[in-house]
Amino acid sequence: MADREALDAALRLAVDEGVLALETGDVPVGAVVLDPAGAVIGRGRNEREATGDPTAHAEVLALRAAARERGEWRLSGCTLAVTLEPCTMCAGALVLARVDRVVYGARDPKAGAAGSLWDAVRDPRLNHRPEVVPPDLVGAEVAERCAGLLKEFFAHRRIR
């Protein structure tokens, strides 16, 4: 499941989820969880504005859906693909869920916890450290789409 084409395809699905977040005024971040065979077992998009829930980040919602689908909280062998680098909350959630790999399409220099600002997912003090696939290891087109979606959203908000 780690080949670049498969990871790019997963990120494109995450972008589709992120676009849906725009309908509720949420930051357009989307995520999908893939099982070891590459099948989507969880989807999520930011829903903080829609639900008033501060934990309703795309990653958390996708992990919850995947755990329900699997019938257990351990997501060993799974890949989380998300359009934006996970924050500390989401990084902690994916570590605790025992996700094997996280792939993200855009760096978050202000809150990223998978290498940009912090590196919570690879902290050697933790009992689980997933593989991290940053934007420079995915296709340029999909990485640009992930970053562009966010730039467009925030540019539009600044105009208002």
Tab-separated table of N, CA and C in Angstrom:
chain	number	residue	atom	x	y	z
A	1	MET	N	0.818	-1.197	0.000
A	1	MET	CA	0.000	0.000	0.000
A	1	MET	C	0.854	1.251	0.000
A	2	ALA	N	2.147	1.123	0.162
A	2	ALA	CA	2.994	2.305	0.309
A	2	ALA	C	3.460	2.906	-1.009
A	3	ASP	N	3.052	2.361	-2.159
A	3	ASP	CA	3.538	2.955	-3.402
A	3	ASP	C	2.899	4.325	-3.616
A	4	ARG	N	3.614	5.184	-4.315
A	4	ARG	CA	3.200	6.582	-4.447
A	4	ARG	C	1.853	6.747	-5.134
A	5	GLU	N	1.570	5.956	-6.129
A	5	GLU	CA	0.276	6.062	-6.813
A	5	GLU	C	-0.878	5.794	-5.854
A	6	ALA	N	-0.724	4.783	-5.006
A	6	ALA	CA	-1.776	4.460	-4.036
A	6	ALA	C	-1.922	5.576	-3.004
A	7	LEU	N	-0.804	6.126	-2.563
A	7	LEU	CA	-0.865	7.218	-1.592
A	7	LEU	C	-1.488	8.464	-2.208
A	8	ASP	N	-1.156	8.750	-3.448
A	8	ASP	CA	-1.759	9.889	-4.150
A	8	ASP	C	-3.273	9.692	-4.298
A	9	ALA	N	-3.682	8.484	-4.627
A	9	ALA	CA	-5.111	8.193	-4.770
A	9	ALA	C	-5.828	8.394	-3.433
A	10	ALA	N	-5.198	7.970	-2.346
A	10	ALA	CA	-5.783	8.157	-1.019
A	10	ALA	C	-5.895	9.642	-0.686
A	11	LEU	N	-4.879	10.413	-1.021
A	11	LEU	CA	-4.940	11.857	-0.770
A	11	LEU	C	-6.017	12.530	-1.605
A	12	ARG	N	-6.227	12.061	-2.831
A	12	ARG	CA	-7.307	12.622	-3.647
A	12	ARG	C	-8.671	12.369	-2.999
A	13	LEU	N	-8.853	11.202	-2.401
A	13	LEU	CA	-10.094	10.918	-1.669
A	13	LEU	C	-10.220	11.850	-0.463
A	14	ALA	N	-9.107	12.109	0.206
A	14	ALA	CA	-9.116	13.034	1.342
A	14	ALA	C	-9.466	14.453	0.887
A	15	VAL	N	-8.964	14.858	-0.272
A	15	VAL	CA	-9.309	16.179	-0.818
A	15	VAL	C	-10.820	16.264	-1.044
A	16	ASP	N	-11.408	15.205	-1.581
A	16	ASP	CA	-12.859	15.188	-1.796
A	16	ASP	C	-13.607	15.411	-0.485
A	17	GLU	N	-13.129	14.803	0.586
A	17	GLU	CA	-13.737	15.009	1.904
A	17	GLU	C	-13.553	16.458	2.351
A	18	GLY	N	-12.365	16.999	2.133
A	18	GLY	CA	-12.097	18.385	2.515
A	18	GLY	C	-13.008	19.369	1.811
A	19	VAL	N	-13.267	19.129	0.549
A	19	VAL	CA	-14.162	20.000	-0.220
A	19	VAL	C	-15.558	19.997	0.412
A	20	LEU	N	-16.002	18.853	0.901
A	20	LEU	CA	-17.320	18.764	1.540
A	20	LEU	C	-17.388	19.606	2.818
A	21	ALA	N	-16.261	19.801	3.489
A	21	ALA	CA	-16.235	20.622	4.704
A	21	ALA	C	-16.570	22.076	4.411
A	22	LEU	N	-16.325	22.509	3.192
A	22	LEU	CA	-16.624	23.886	2.818
A	22	LEU	C	-18.111	24.200	2.941
A	23	GLU	N	-18.956	23.198	2.744
A	23	GLU	CA	-20.403	23.401	2.797
A	23	GLU	C	-20.885	23.893	4.157
A	24	THR	N	-20.122	23.603	5.203
A	24	THR	CA	-20.518	24.010	6.553
A	24	THR	C	-19.616	25.121	7.096
A	25	GLY	N	-18.771	25.676	6.239
A	25	GLY	CA	-17.886	26.750	6.673
A	25	GLY	C	-16.686	26.275	7.457
A	26	ASP	N	-16.458	24.972	7.433
A	26	ASP	CA	-15.303	24.422	8.133
A	26	ASP	C	-14.050	24.529	7.281
A	27	VAL	N	-12.898	24.559	7.940
A	27	VAL	CA	-11.620	24.545	7.229
A	27	VAL	C	-11.585	23.264	6.404
A	28	PRO	N	-11.263	23.354	5.108
A	28	PRO	CA	-11.370	22.198	4.216
A	28	PRO	C	-10.238	21.174	4.378
A	29	VAL	N	-10.325	20.437	5.470
A	29	VAL	CA	-9.381	19.347	5.717
A	29	VAL	C	-10.179	18.057	5.646
A	30	GLY	N	-9.648	17.094	4.916
A	30	GLY	CA	-10.295	15.795	4.786
A	30	GLY	C	-9.315	14.680	5.070
A	31	ALA	N	-9.848	13.533	5.481
A	31	ALA	CA	-9.005	12.384	5.809
A	31	ALA	C	-9.717	11.090	5.455
A	32	VAL	N	-8.926	10.084	5.123
A	32	VAL	CA	-9.437	8.729	4.931
A	32	VAL	C	-8.494	7.756	5.625
A	33	VAL	N	-9.053	6.650	6.084
A	33	VAL	CA	-8.264	5.562	6.648
A	33	VAL	C	-8.409	4.382	5.713
A	34	LEU	N	-7.273	3.808	5.350
A	34	LEU	CA	-7.241	2.636	4.476
A	34	LEU	C	-6.804	1.420	5.267
A	35	ASP	N	-7.444	0.291	5.012
A	35	ASP	CA	-7.012	-0.944	5.660
A	35	ASP	C	-5.747	-1.454	4.969
A	36	PRO	N	-5.141	-2.524	5.461
A	36	PRO	CA	-3.888	-3.005	4.857
A	36	PRO	C	-3.982	-3.347	3.370
A	37	ALA	N	-5.186	-3.675	2.898
A	37	ALA	CA	-5.366	-3.993	1.478
A	37	ALA	C	-5.619	-2.747	0.633
A	38	GLY	N	-5.781	-1.590	1.277
A	38	GLY	CA	-6.001	-0.342	0.554
A	38	GLY	C	-7.455	0.075	0.430
A	39	ALA	N	-8.362	-0.654	1.077
A	39	ALA	CA	-9.787	-0.292	1.044
A	39	ALA	C	-10.069	0.807	2.065
A	40	VAL	N	-10.922	1.751	1.698
A	40	VAL	CA	-11.304	2.823	2.614
A	40	VAL	C	-12.226	2.245	3.685
A	41	ILE	N	-11.826	2.419	4.953
A	41	ILE	CA	-12.657	1.947	6.065
A	41	ILE	C	-13.113	3.087	6.969
A	42	GLY	N	-12.648	4.299	6.684
A	42	GLY	CA	-13.076	5.454	7.463
A	42	GLY	C	-12.861	6.732	6.679
A	43	ARG	N	-13.784	7.659	6.814
A	43	ARG	CA	-13.694	8.970	6.163
A	43	ARG	C	-14.029	10.031	7.193
A	44	GLY	N	-13.444	11.197	7.000
A	44	GLY	CA	-13.778	12.308	7.879
A	44	GLY	C	-13.400	13.628	7.243
A	45	ARG	N	-14.069	14.660	7.693
A	45	ARG	CA	-13.743	16.023	7.271
A	45	ARG	C	-13.968	16.915	8.478
A	46	ASN	N	-13.308	18.050	8.502
A	46	ASN	CA	-13.500	18.957	9.619
A	46	ASN	C	-14.970	19.275	9.790
A	47	GLU	N	-15.444	19.182	11.025
A	47	GLU	CA	-16.840	19.475	11.344
A	47	GLU	C	-16.957	20.310	12.614
A	48	ARG	N	-15.914	21.038	12.960
A	48	ARG	CA	-15.962	21.837	14.185
A	48	ARG	C	-17.057	22.894	14.119
A	49	GLU	N	-17.134	23.601	13.009
A	49	GLU	CA	-18.168	24.631	12.865
A	49	GLU	C	-19.545	24.005	12.771
A	50	ALA	N	-19.648	22.911	12.058
A	50	ALA	CA	-20.940	22.255	11.851
A	50	ALA	C	-21.505	21.679	13.147
A	51	THR	N	-20.624	21.180	14.017
A	51	THR	CA	-21.092	20.486	15.217
A	51	THR	C	-20.821	21.235	16.515
A	52	GLY	N	-19.953	22.229	16.473
A	52	GLY	CA	-19.570	22.917	17.702
A	52	GLY	C	-18.664	22.067	18.585
A	53	ASP	N	-18.064	21.050	18.009
A	53	ASP	CA	-17.205	20.112	18.738
A	53	ASP	C	-15.745	20.434	18.436
A	54	PRO	N	-14.975	20.849	19.441
A	54	PRO	CA	-13.577	21.190	19.179
A	54	PRO	C	-12.714	20.001	18.762
A	55	THR	N	-13.182	18.785	18.998
A	55	THR	CA	-12.413	17.601	18.599
A	55	THR	C	-12.824	17.059	17.239
A	56	ALA	N	-13.735	17.720	16.558
A	56	ALA	CA	-14.251	17.218	15.278
A	56	ALA	C	-13.317	17.554	14.122
A	57	HIS	N	-12.060	17.134	14.261
A	57	HIS	CA	-11.084	17.263	13.185
A	57	HIS	C	-11.259	16.080	12.241
A	58	ALA	N	-10.877	16.279	11.000
A	58	ALA	CA	-11.034	15.238	9.974
A	58	ALA	C	-10.394	13.919	10.392
A	59	GLU	N	-9.180	13.991	10.931
A	59	GLU	CA	-8.463	12.772	11.303
A	59	GLU	C	-9.191	12.002	12.396
A	60	VAL	N	-9.631	12.702	13.425
A	60	VAL	CA	-10.320	12.055	14.547
A	60	VAL	C	-11.594	11.379	14.053
A	61	LEU	N	-12.348	12.068	13.212
A	61	LEU	CA	-13.594	11.491	12.701
A	61	LEU	C	-13.329	10.281	11.801
A	62	ALA	N	-12.279	10.349	10.997
A	62	ALA	CA	-11.925	9.210	10.142
A	62	ALA	C	-11.458	8.021	10.983
A	63	LEU	N	-10.677	8.292	12.019
A	63	LEU	CA	-10.219	7.211	12.902
A	63	LEU	C	-11.401	6.569	13.627
A	64	ARG	N	-12.340	7.382	14.090
A	64	ARG	CA	-13.536	6.842	14.759
A	64	ARG	C	-14.326	5.947	13.810
A	65	ALA	N	-14.518	6.404	12.577
A	65	ALA	CA	-15.266	5.617	11.596
A	65	ALA	C	-14.548	4.302	11.288
A	66	ALA	N	-13.228	4.351	11.165
A	66	ALA	CA	-12.456	3.140	10.878
A	66	ALA	C	-12.530	2.150	12.044
A	67	ALA	N	-12.468	2.660	13.261
A	67	ALA	CA	-12.570	1.784	14.433
A	67	ALA	C	-13.946	1.119	14.491
A	68	ARG	N	-14.997	1.884	14.178
A	68	ARG	CA	-16.339	1.283	14.127
A	68	ARG	C	-16.412	0.192	13.064
A	69	GLU	N	-15.835	0.485	11.891
A	69	GLU	CA	-15.856	-0.483	10.788
A	69	GLU	C	-15.099	-1.754	11.160
A	70	ARG	N	-13.969	-1.578	11.818
A	70	ARG	CA	-13.150	-2.730	12.211
A	70	ARG	C	-13.673	-3.433	13.453
A	71	GLY	N	-14.423	-2.714	14.256
A	71	GLY	CA	-14.926	-3.293	15.495
A	71	GLY	C	-13.908	-3.314	16.602
A	72	GLU	N	-12.885	-2.496	16.480
A	72	GLU	CA	-11.869	-2.377	17.528
A	72	GLU	C	-11.106	-1.067	17.354
A	73	TRP	N	-10.466	-0.632	18.429
A	73	TRP	CA	-9.758	0.644	18.387
A	73	TRP	C	-8.382	0.536	17.754
A	74	ARG	N	-7.808	-0.646	17.729
A	74	ARG	CA	-6.474	-0.812	17.139
A	74	ARG	C	-6.582	-0.817	15.619
A	75	LEU	N	-5.902	0.130	15.000
A	75	LEU	CA	-5.922	0.228	13.535
A	75	LEU	C	-4.570	-0.171	12.948
A	76	SER	N	-3.979	-1.198	13.533
A	76	SER	CA	-2.697	-1.716	13.055
A	76	SER	C	-2.809	-2.095	11.588
A	77	GLY	N	-1.774	-1.763	10.826
A	77	GLY	CA	-1.741	-2.071	9.403
A	77	GLY	C	-2.417	-1.020	8.545
A	78	CYS	N	-3.080	-0.054	9.163
A	78	CYS	CA	-3.837	0.954	8.414
A	78	CYS	C	-3.003	2.185	8.087
A	79	THR	N	-3.472	2.909	7.094
A	79	THR	CA	-2.860	4.170	6.658
A	79	THR	C	-3.891	5.281	6.810
A	80	LEU	N	-3.465	6.390	7.396
A	80	LEU	CA	-4.289	7.590	7.473
A	80	LEU	C	-3.754	8.572	6.441
A	81	ALA	N	-4.599	8.966	5.506
A	81	ALA	CA	-4.235	9.975	4.512
A	81	ALA	C	-5.042	11.225	4.821
A	82	VAL	N	-4.358	12.359	4.967
A	82	VAL	CA	-5.021	13.601	5.361
A	82	VAL	C	-4.429	14.755	4.561
A	83	THR	N	-5.261	15.719	4.245
A	83	THR	CA	-4.819	16.812	3.382
A	83	THR	C	-3.853	17.768	4.068
A	84	LEU	N	-3.948	17.899	5.386
A	84	LEU	CA	-3.090	18.810	6.146
A	84	LEU	C	-2.381	18.043	7.243
A	85	GLU	N	-1.141	18.384	7.492
A	85	GLU	CA	-0.360	17.762	8.555
A	85	GLU	C	-1.150	17.765	9.863
A	86	PRO	N	-1.223	16.630	10.542
A	86	PRO	CA	-1.991	16.556	11.783
A	86	PRO	C	-1.464	17.493	12.878
A	87	CYS	N	-2.407	18.011	13.664
A	87	CYS	CA	-2.067	18.815	14.841
A	87	CYS	C	-1.675	17.862	15.976
A	88	THR	N	-1.357	18.400	17.136
A	88	THR	CA	-0.945	17.540	18.252
A	88	THR	C	-2.063	16.604	18.698
A	89	MET	N	-3.305	17.076	18.714
A	89	MET	CA	-4.420	16.212	19.115
A	89	MET	C	-4.552	15.036	18.151
A	90	CYS	N	-4.543	15.340	16.868
A	90	CYS	CA	-4.720	14.297	15.858
A	90	CYS	C	-3.513	13.369	15.787
A	91	ALA	N	-2.323	13.927	15.971
A	91	ALA	CA	-1.112	13.100	16.003
A	91	ALA	C	-1.199	12.114	17.162
A	92	GLY	N	-1.633	12.604	18.312
A	92	GLY	CA	-1.797	11.721	19.462
A	92	GLY	C	-2.826	10.637	19.204
A	93	ALA	N	-3.930	11.012	18.573
A	93	ALA	CA	-4.980	10.036	18.274
A	93	ALA	C	-4.487	8.949	17.333
A	94	LEU	N	-3.732	9.325	16.304
A	94	LEU	CA	-3.292	8.299	15.355
A	94	LEU	C	-2.216	7.405	15.950
A	95	VAL	N	-1.402	7.951	16.854
A	95	VAL	CA	-0.428	7.119	17.561
A	95	VAL	C	-1.173	6.133	18.468
A	96	LEU	N	-2.133	6.631	19.237
A	96	LEU	CA	-2.882	5.766	20.153
A	96	LEU	C	-3.698	4.712	19.419
A	97	ALA	N	-4.119	5.007	18.194
A	97	ALA	CA	-4.875	4.041	17.386
A	97	ALA	C	-3.966	3.012	16.726
A	98	ARG	N	-2.660	3.187	16.869
A	98	ARG	CA	-1.665	2.252	16.303
A	98	ARG	C	-1.673	2.222	14.776
A	99	VAL	N	-2.005	3.380	14.165
A	99	VAL	CA	-1.952	3.488	12.703
A	99	VAL	C	-0.507	3.263	12.265
A	100	ASP	N	-0.309	2.505	11.195
A	100	ASP	CA	1.050	2.211	10.724
A	100	ASP	C	1.682	3.345	9.934
A	101	ARG	N	0.839	4.128	9.238
A	101	ARG	CA	1.403	5.145	8.338
A	101	ARG	C	0.461	6.336	8.273
A	102	VAL	N	1.051	7.531	8.240
A	102	VAL	CA	0.275	8.743	7.999
A	102	VAL	C	0.902	9.451	6.807
A	103	VAL	N	0.065	9.804	5.862
A	103	VAL	CA	0.507	10.540	4.672
A	103	VAL	C	-0.293	11.833	4.639
A	104	TYR	N	0.413	12.951	4.449
A	104	TYR	CA	-0.300	14.220	4.411
A	104	TYR	C	0.162	15.055	3.226
A	105	GLY	N	-0.756	15.896	2.739
A	105	GLY	CA	-0.515	16.625	1.505
A	105	GLY	C	0.003	18.033	1.649
A	106	ALA	N	-0.159	18.647	2.830
A	106	ALA	CA	0.315	20.022	3.035
A	106	ALA	C	0.896	20.141	4.437
A	107	ARG	N	2.006	20.815	4.534
A	107	ARG	CA	2.627	21.067	5.834
A	107	ARG	C	1.841	22.141	6.579
A	108	ASP	N	1.937	22.091	7.906
A	108	ASP	CA	1.310	23.096	8.750
A	108	ASP	C	2.375	23.679	9.674
A	109	PRO	N	3.042	24.752	9.236
A	109	PRO	CA	4.136	25.306	10.037
A	109	PRO	C	3.678	25.925	11.354
A	110	LYS	N	2.381	26.197	11.504
A	110	LYS	CA	1.876	26.810	12.739
A	110	LYS	C	1.406	25.794	13.776
A	111	ALA	N	0.997	24.609	13.330
A	111	ALA	CA	0.449	23.635	14.280
A	111	ALA	C	0.783	22.186	13.941
A	112	GLY	N	1.599	21.950	12.934
A	112	GLY	CA	1.890	20.591	12.501
A	112	GLY	C	2.677	19.788	13.523
A	113	ALA	N	2.217	18.561	13.762
A	113	ALA	CA	2.866	17.701	14.757
A	113	ALA	C	3.399	16.412	14.144
A	114	ALA	N	3.729	16.477	12.843
A	114	ALA	CA	4.329	15.317	12.170
A	114	ALA	C	5.624	15.744	11.490
A	115	GLY	N	6.293	16.734	12.087
A	115	GLY	CA	7.589	17.147	11.574
A	115	GLY	C	7.783	18.635	11.375
A	116	SER	N	6.712	19.402	11.209
A	116	SER	CA	6.881	20.832	10.934
A	116	SER	C	7.184	21.640	12.191
A	117	LEU	N	6.239	21.689	13.114
A	117	LEU	CA	6.439	22.426	14.352
A	117	LEU	C	6.883	21.486	15.460
A	118	TRP	N	6.204	20.356	15.571
A	118	TRP	CA	6.551	19.281	16.501
A	118	TRP	C	6.662	17.998	15.701
A	119	ASP	N	7.161	16.956	16.346
A	119	ASP	CA	7.189	15.635	15.708
A	119	ASP	C	6.654	14.604	16.685
A	120	ALA	N	5.413	14.813	17.084
A	120	ALA	CA	4.782	13.934	18.073
A	120	ALA	C	4.638	12.505	17.577
A	121	VAL	N	4.440	12.319	16.290
A	121	VAL	CA	4.208	10.960	15.789
A	121	VAL	C	5.463	10.095	15.790
A	122	ARG	N	6.613	10.726	15.810
A	122	ARG	CA	7.860	9.938	15.810
A	122	ARG	C	8.672	10.127	17.083
A	123	ASP	N	8.038	10.585	18.139
A	123	ASP	CA	8.723	10.790	19.409
A	123	ASP	C	9.179	9.434	19.952
A	124	PRO	N	10.472	9.258	20.160
A	124	PRO	CA	10.980	7.947	20.593
A	124	PRO	C	10.511	7.533	21.987
A	125	ARG	N	9.940	8.457	22.738
A	125	ARG	CA	9.444	8.118	24.077
A	125	ARG	C	8.095	7.421	24.023
A	126	LEU	N	7.435	7.464	22.876
A	126	LEU	CA	6.123	6.829	22.742
A	126	LEU	C	6.264	5.364	22.370
A	127	ASN	N	5.222	4.585	22.651
A	127	ASN	CA	5.286	3.144	22.393
A	127	ASN	C	4.981	2.764	20.951
A	128	HIS	N	4.541	3.737	20.151
A	128	HIS	CA	4.226	3.452	18.744
A	128	HIS	C	4.630	4.652	17.907
A	129	ARG	N	5.300	4.403	16.809
A	129	ARG	CA	5.740	5.481	15.915
A	129	ARG	C	5.412	5.094	14.474
A	130	PRO	N	4.359	5.691	13.917
A	130	PRO	CA	3.997	5.368	12.533
A	130	PRO	C	4.986	5.951	11.529
A	131	GLU	N	5.017	5.356	10.372
A	131	GLU	CA	5.772	5.915	9.243
A	131	GLU	C	5.090	7.216	8.835
A	132	VAL	N	5.880	8.219	8.507
A	132	VAL	CA	5.345	9.506	8.077
A	132	VAL	C	5.741	9.736	6.626
A	133	VAL	N	4.740	10.027	5.789
A	133	VAL	CA	4.970	10.339	4.380
A	133	VAL	C	4.550	11.796	4.168
A	134	PRO	N	5.532	12.713	4.129
A	134	PRO	CA	5.227	14.139	3.985
A	134	PRO	C	4.965	14.520	2.526
A	135	PRO	N	4.551	15.769	2.291
A	135	PRO	CA	4.178	16.195	0.931
A	135	PRO	C	5.264	16.005	-0.129
A	136	ASP	N	6.528	16.132	0.247
A	136	ASP	CA	7.571	15.995	-0.770
A	136	ASP	C	7.761	14.547	-1.234
A	137	LEU	N	7.082	13.596	-0.582
A	137	LEU	CA	7.159	12.201	-1.009
A	137	LEU	C	5.887	11.715	-1.700
A	138	VAL	N	4.970	12.648	-1.962
A	138	VAL	CA	3.776	12.320	-2.745
A	138	VAL	C	3.845	13.115	-4.040
A	139	GLY	N	2.917	12.869	-4.933
A	139	GLY	CA	2.912	13.569	-6.213
A	139	GLY	C	2.712	15.067	-6.049
A	140	ALA	N	3.422	15.835	-6.859
A	140	ALA	CA	3.347	17.297	-6.767
A	140	ALA	C	1.934	17.800	-7.010
A	141	GLU	N	1.225	17.179	-7.948
A	141	GLU	CA	-0.128	17.640	-8.278
A	141	GLU	C	-1.061	17.518	-7.078
A	142	VAL	N	-1.048	16.378	-6.396
A	142	VAL	CA	-1.950	16.186	-5.264
A	142	VAL	C	-1.512	17.038	-4.078
A	143	ALA	N	-0.224	17.203	-3.867
A	143	ALA	CA	0.260	18.070	-2.788
A	143	ALA	C	-0.159	19.520	-3.034
A	144	GLU	N	-0.073	19.960	-4.285
A	144	GLU	CA	-0.500	21.323	-4.629
A	144	GLU	C	-1.995	21.497	-4.433
A	145	ARG	N	-2.762	20.465	-4.734
A	145	ARG	CA	-4.216	20.531	-4.548
A	145	ARG	C	-4.568	20.659	-3.064
A	146	CYS	N	-3.880	19.891	-2.225
A	146	CYS	CA	-4.116	19.965	-0.783
A	146	CYS	C	-3.805	21.363	-0.250
A	147	ALA	N	-2.643	21.882	-0.592
A	147	ALA	CA	-2.234	23.214	-0.127
A	147	ALA	C	-3.117	24.297	-0.737
A	148	GLY	N	-3.450	24.159	-2.019
A	148	GLY	CA	-4.255	25.154	-2.711
A	148	GLY	C	-5.652	25.291	-2.131
A	149	LEU	N	-6.237	24.184	-1.730
A	149	LEU	CA	-7.567	24.211	-1.128
A	149	LEU	C	-7.573	25.069	0.138
A	150	LEU	N	-6.548	24.907	0.945
A	150	LEU	CA	-6.442	25.684	2.181
A	150	LEU	C	-6.123	27.153	1.899
A	151	LYS	N	-5.200	27.400	0.989
A	151	LYS	CA	-4.851	28.792	0.660
A	151	LYS	C	-6.058	29.551	0.135
A	152	GLU	N	-6.817	28.898	-0.731
A	152	GLU	CA	-8.013	29.524	-1.304
A	152	GLU	C	-9.041	29.823	-0.215
A	153	PHE	N	-9.241	28.880	0.693
A	153	PHE	CA	-10.195	29.059	1.780
A	153	PHE	C	-9.815	30.268	2.644
A	154	PHE	N	-8.554	30.331	3.061
A	154	PHE	CA	-8.142	31.421	3.949
A	154	PHE	C	-8.047	32.753	3.223
A	155	ALA	N	-7.709	32.748	1.949
A	155	ALA	CA	-7.695	33.993	1.178
A	155	ALA	C	-9.097	34.555	1.078
A	156	HIS	N	-10.071	33.688	0.854
A	156	HIS	CA	-11.467	34.117	0.769
A	156	HIS	C	-11.954	34.684	2.103
A	157	ARG	N	-11.539	34.084	3.198
A	157	ARG	CA	-11.956	34.564	4.531
A	157	ARG	C	-11.360	35.931	4.842
A	158	ARG	N	-10.120	36.178	4.360
A	158	ARG	CA	-9.476	37.480	4.612
A	158	ARG	C	-10.150	38.593	3.835
A	159	ILE	N	-10.746	38.270	2.699
A	159	ILE	CA	-11.406	39.284	1.854
A	159	ILE	C	-12.675	39.790	2.524
A	160	ARG	N	-13.363	38.949	3.227
A	160	ARG	CA	-14.655	39.288	3.854
A	160	ARG	C	-14.539	40.428	4.779
